[in-house]
Amino acid sequence: MAASWEPEVGALLEEARRTFHKEFGSAPTLAVSAPGRVNLIGEHTDYNDGLVLPMALELVTVMVGIPRLDGLISLVTTSEYADEPRQVEFPVPTAEQPLEPGMPRWANYVKGVIQHYPAGPLPGFSAVVASSVPLGGGLSSSASLEVATYTFLQQLCPDSGAAATRAQVCQRAEHSFAGVPCGIMDQLISLFGQKGHALLIDCRSLETRPVPLSDPGVAVLITNSNVRHSLGSSEYPIRRRQCELAAKALGKKSLREVDMKDLEAGKELLTKEEHRRARHVVGEIQRTSEAAAALSASNYKAFGRLMVESHNSLRDDYEVSCPELDQLVTLALSVPGVYGSRMTGGGFGGCTVTLLEADAATRAMQHIQEQYKGTATFYLSKAADGAKVQPL
Ligand code: ADP
Ligand code: MG
């Protein structure tokens, strides 16, 4: 069965170390890792101050390196992506000479975190990045790269910021250096994930609550559709804007402050489309709260039903699914032992997430692979820890 399991973090560190030696002629003294994530439920709610329920994956980005004294930062990635150079060098930013986004694009995620890092002065450094998170696959390789960078910088120059500030710095890096107006979920889960737990995140207060997810009889299967429709990047800001307009029309700060009763009462204040968008967000926040309670009670059937409702709402009201994701969900749901399945991430391609009996995983992968009109890639990951320093 063509399933991908995560390479050991140890193997990834070894790859990074080998590359470091080749590029810089010495051994790295610092190493950190930060995971990718999958969101179990709570989609397109984070930028509406809502609830999300992601878990950190065993797929990680590692960064290894050493400080240097010449005021330069030299970065290398082992990932091949979009024909961009894999190496880049630039001076440590100063007040007079701040960093700016540029080429190669991949380095902007790193540069943004360096520029916004809340402590200093930072020394120069050389570092190699290696990742088992698929790039651009919807499992947030971008946040894992930002959080790995942040965690690396903490080793060079400790920060004194509050925990949530760390996530906000990484988010700001993605906004201002990568040009992606993302919410805060990906950075929070990559920082604060806990092994054996999903994390209920309140994106209004930035409070987090671990929800146990370590039952050996239950598995989380991620299926990559391996499609990414270009519509995604243009539609995302449109959805954000529609949500803001809907909240404003209803006289609220965000859709978090709105319940279904408010929404129906204020229906005529919204366009039909705004109403459908808002109905998704308001319903999804409610579903996420119910899903966290279901998971705490090991009620996987109830959790699965909520996943399916979430998918349908994303498809019909929020209109961010696509035929490939719909097909993957339908195929998963036809397999005995599957509790629920839905698209996960921004939409228009990327991955689905399926909750199922552990024994059903092979059967589900086989069925999906046979029937899916594209080529699917699978990841079976347990809920893992957030960012950490790694021994070398
Ligand atoms: P996702 O976060 O779902 O993987 P994004 O498009 O948000 O997709 O982020 C992917 C981008 O992040 C890549 O195009 C690349 O620029 C950058 N990136 C992530 N991880 C790495 C890495 N290990 N090396 C180089 N670039 C990376
Ligand atoms: Mg991303």
PDB file of C-alpha atoms in Angstrom, residues 110-227:
ATOM      1  CA  VAL A 110      12.525  32.507   7.808  1.00  0.00           C
ATOM      2  CA  LYS A 111      13.378  36.158   7.161  1.00  0.00           C
ATOM      3  CA  GLY A 112       9.973  37.290   8.426  1.00  0.00           C
ATOM      4  CA  VAL A 113      10.475  35.543  11.757  1.00  0.00           C
ATOM      5  CA  ILE A 114      13.982  36.985  12.093  1.00  0.00           C
ATOM      6  CA  GLN A 115      12.712  40.482  11.315  1.00  0.00           C
ATOM      7  CA  HIS A 116       9.847  40.293  13.824  1.00  0.00           C
ATOM      8  CA  TYR A 117      11.734  38.372  16.538  1.00  0.00           C
ATOM      9  CA  PRO A 118      11.035  40.240  19.801  1.00  0.00           C
ATOM     10  CA  ALA A 119      14.494  39.966  21.414  1.00  0.00           C
ATOM     11  CA  GLY A 120      17.979  40.916  20.342  1.00  0.00           C
ATOM     12  CA  PRO A 121      20.534  41.637  19.243  1.00  0.00           C
ATOM     13  CA  LEU A 122      20.673  38.430  17.214  1.00  0.00           C
ATOM     14  CA  PRO A 123      24.030  37.111  16.097  1.00  0.00           C
ATOM     15  CA  GLY A 124      24.586  35.875  12.580  1.00  0.00           C
ATOM     16  CA  PHE A 125      24.142  32.168  11.991  1.00  0.00           C
ATOM     17  CA  SER A 126      24.367  29.367   9.464  1.00  0.00           C
ATOM     18  CA  ALA A 127      21.483  26.924   9.316  1.00  0.00           C
ATOM     19  CA  VAL A 128      20.091  24.039   7.301  1.00  0.00           C
ATOM     20  CA  VAL A 129      16.368  23.315   7.070  1.00  0.00           C
ATOM     21  CA  ALA A 130      14.976  19.860   6.307  1.00  0.00           C
ATOM     22  CA  SER A 131      11.338  18.823   6.406  1.00  0.00           C
ATOM     23  CA  SER A 132       9.132  15.759   6.229  1.00  0.00           C
ATOM     24  CA  VAL A 133       6.019  17.952   5.966  1.00  0.00           C
ATOM     25  CA  PRO A 134       4.938  17.980   2.310  1.00  0.00           C
ATOM     26  CA  LEU A 135       5.448  21.501   0.933  1.00  0.00           C
ATOM     27  CA  GLY A 136       2.224  23.139  -0.170  1.00  0.00           C
ATOM     28  CA  GLY A 137       0.145  20.077   0.753  1.00  0.00           C
ATOM     29  CA  GLY A 138      -2.113  21.785   3.275  1.00  0.00           C
ATOM     30  CA  LEU A 139      -0.340  20.366   6.347  1.00  0.00           C
ATOM     31  CA  SER A 140       1.274  23.704   7.119  1.00  0.00           C
ATOM     32  CA  SER A 141       4.875  23.276   6.164  1.00  0.00           C
ATOM     33  CA  SER A 142       4.898  27.090   6.211  1.00  0.00           C
ATOM     34  CA  ALA A 143       4.016  27.412   9.915  1.00  0.00           C
ATOM     35  CA  SER A 144       6.378  24.573  10.793  1.00  0.00           C
ATOM     36  CA  LEU A 145       9.182  26.469   9.053  1.00  0.00           C
ATOM     37  CA  GLU A 146       8.301  29.694  10.876  1.00  0.00           C
ATOM     38  CA  VAL A 147       8.043  27.976  14.251  1.00  0.00           C
ATOM     39  CA  ALA A 148      11.267  26.018  13.687  1.00  0.00           C
ATOM     40  CA  THR A 149      12.956  29.340  12.924  1.00  0.00           C
ATOM     41  CA  TYR A 150      11.511  30.964  16.042  1.00  0.00           C
ATOM     42  CA  THR A 151      12.599  28.052  18.220  1.00  0.00           C
ATOM     43  CA  PHE A 152      16.066  28.185  16.658  1.00  0.00           C
ATOM     44  CA  LEU A 153      16.359  31.926  17.346  1.00  0.00           C
ATOM     45  CA  GLN A 154      15.390  31.293  20.976  1.00  0.00           C
ATOM     46  CA  GLN A 155      18.556  29.211  21.271  1.00  0.00           C
ATOM     47  CA  LEU A 156      20.647  32.121  19.966  1.00  0.00           C
ATOM     48  CA  CYS A 157      18.928  34.835  21.965  1.00  0.00           C
ATOM     49  CA  PRO A 158      16.218  33.900  24.510  1.00  0.00           C
ATOM     50  CA  ASP A 159      12.902  35.732  24.225  1.00  0.00           C
ATOM     51  CA  SER A 160      10.852  36.867  27.180  1.00  0.00           C
ATOM     52  CA  GLY A 161       7.558  37.073  25.342  1.00  0.00           C
ATOM     53  CA  ALA A 162       4.300  35.458  26.389  1.00  0.00           C
ATOM     54  CA  ALA A 163       3.583  32.111  24.761  1.00  0.00           C
ATOM     55  CA  ALA A 164       0.899  33.530  22.473  1.00  0.00           C
ATOM     56  CA  THR A 165       3.269  36.286  21.324  1.00  0.00           C
ATOM     57  CA  ARG A 166       5.450  33.617  19.737  1.00  0.00           C
ATOM     58  CA  ALA A 167       2.597  32.467  17.565  1.00  0.00           C
ATOM     59  CA  GLN A 168       1.742  36.051  16.663  1.00  0.00           C
ATOM     60  CA  VAL A 169       5.313  36.793  15.583  1.00  0.00           C
ATOM     61  CA  CYS A 170       5.264  33.752  13.291  1.00  0.00           C
ATOM     62  CA  GLN A 171       1.854  34.725  11.947  1.00  0.00           C
ATOM     63  CA  ARG A 172       3.085  38.257  11.257  1.00  0.00           C
ATOM     64  CA  ALA A 173       6.011  36.771   9.338  1.00  0.00           C
ATOM     65  CA  GLU A 174       3.605  34.864   7.096  1.00  0.00           C
ATOM     66  CA  HIS A 175       1.419  37.956   6.589  1.00  0.00           C
ATOM     67  CA  SER A 176       4.124  40.484   5.834  1.00  0.00           C
ATOM     68  CA  PHE A 177       6.883  38.368   4.283  1.00  0.00           C
ATOM     69  CA  ALA A 178       5.004  35.582   2.497  1.00  0.00           C
ATOM     70  CA  GLY A 179       1.935  37.690   1.714  1.00  0.00           C
ATOM     71  CA  VAL A 180      -0.480  35.098   3.112  1.00  0.00           C
ATOM     72  CA  PRO A 181      -3.127  36.599   5.445  1.00  0.00           C
ATOM     73  CA  CYS A 182      -3.395  33.395   7.502  1.00  0.00           C
ATOM     74  CA  GLY A 183      -5.091  32.937  10.879  1.00  0.00           C
ATOM     75  CA  ILE A 184      -3.208  31.980  14.045  1.00  0.00           C
ATOM     76  CA  MET A 185      -4.088  28.262  14.288  1.00  0.00           C
ATOM     77  CA  ASP A 186      -1.126  26.780  12.433  1.00  0.00           C
ATOM     78  CA  GLN A 187       1.488  28.617  14.445  1.00  0.00           C
ATOM     79  CA  LEU A 188      -0.206  27.891  17.789  1.00  0.00           C
ATOM     80  CA  ILE A 189      -0.505  24.149  17.200  1.00  0.00           C
ATOM     81  CA  SER A 190       3.029  23.870  15.838  1.00  0.00           C
ATOM     82  CA  LEU A 191       4.283  25.578  19.000  1.00  0.00           C
ATOM     83  CA  PHE A 192       2.049  24.009  21.619  1.00  0.00           C
ATOM     84  CA  GLY A 193       0.854  20.626  20.332  1.00  0.00           C
ATOM     85  CA  GLN A 194       0.958  17.802  22.894  1.00  0.00           C
ATOM     86  CA  LYS A 195       1.646  14.174  22.190  1.00  0.00           C
ATOM     87  CA  GLY A 196      -1.531  12.090  22.446  1.00  0.00           C
ATOM     88  CA  HIS A 197      -3.783  15.154  22.306  1.00  0.00           C
ATOM     89  CA  ALA A 198      -5.619  17.382  19.916  1.00  0.00           C
ATOM     90  CA  LEU A 199      -5.634  21.041  20.957  1.00  0.00           C
ATOM     91  CA  LEU A 200      -8.835  23.046  21.278  1.00  0.00           C
ATOM     92  CA  ILE A 201      -7.777  26.606  20.512  1.00  0.00           C
ATOM     93  CA  ASP A 202      -9.901  29.630  21.188  1.00  0.00           C
ATOM     94  CA  CYS A 203      -8.653  32.062  18.578  1.00  0.00           C
ATOM     95  CA  ARG A 204     -10.255  35.002  20.422  1.00  0.00           C
ATOM     96  CA  SER A 205      -8.527  34.553  23.779  1.00  0.00           C
ATOM     97  CA  LEU A 206      -5.661  32.405  22.395  1.00  0.00           C
ATOM     98  CA  GLU A 207      -6.341  29.953  25.220  1.00  0.00           C
ATOM     99  CA  THR A 208      -5.609  26.320  24.444  1.00  0.00           C
ATOM    100  CA  ARG A 209      -6.975  23.113  25.963  1.00  0.00           C
ATOM    101  CA  PRO A 210      -5.521  19.667  25.227  1.00  0.00           C
ATOM    102  CA  VAL A 211      -8.137  17.038  24.353  1.00  0.00           C
ATOM    103  CA  PRO A 212      -6.949  13.416  24.700  1.00  0.00           C
ATOM    104  CA  LEU A 213      -6.562  11.546  21.402  1.00  0.00           C
ATOM    105  CA  SER A 214      -4.450   8.516  22.154  1.00  0.00           C
ATOM    106  CA  ASP A 215      -6.901   5.597  21.907  1.00  0.00           C
ATOM    107  CA  PRO A 216      -4.905   2.880  20.069  1.00  0.00           C
ATOM    108  CA  GLY A 217      -8.158   1.652  18.483  1.00  0.00           C
ATOM    109  CA  VAL A 218      -8.655   4.923  16.617  1.00  0.00           C
ATOM    110  CA  ALA A 219      -6.576   6.400  13.814  1.00  0.00           C
ATOM    111  CA  VAL A 220      -6.370   9.679  11.949  1.00  0.00           C
ATOM    112  CA  LEU A 221      -5.800   9.195   8.228  1.00  0.00           C
ATOM    113  CA  ILE A 222      -4.739  12.135   6.102  1.00  0.00           C
ATOM    114  CA  THR A 223      -5.279  11.802   2.363  1.00  0.00           C
ATOM    115  CA  ASN A 224      -3.570  14.243   0.041  1.00  0.00           C
ATOM    116  CA  SER A 225      -5.615  14.841  -3.107  1.00  0.00           C
ATOM    117  CA  ASN A 226      -2.401  16.045  -4.746  1.00  0.00           C
ATOM    118  CA  VAL A 227      -4.337  18.796  -6.456  1.00  0.00           C
TER     119      VAL A 227
END
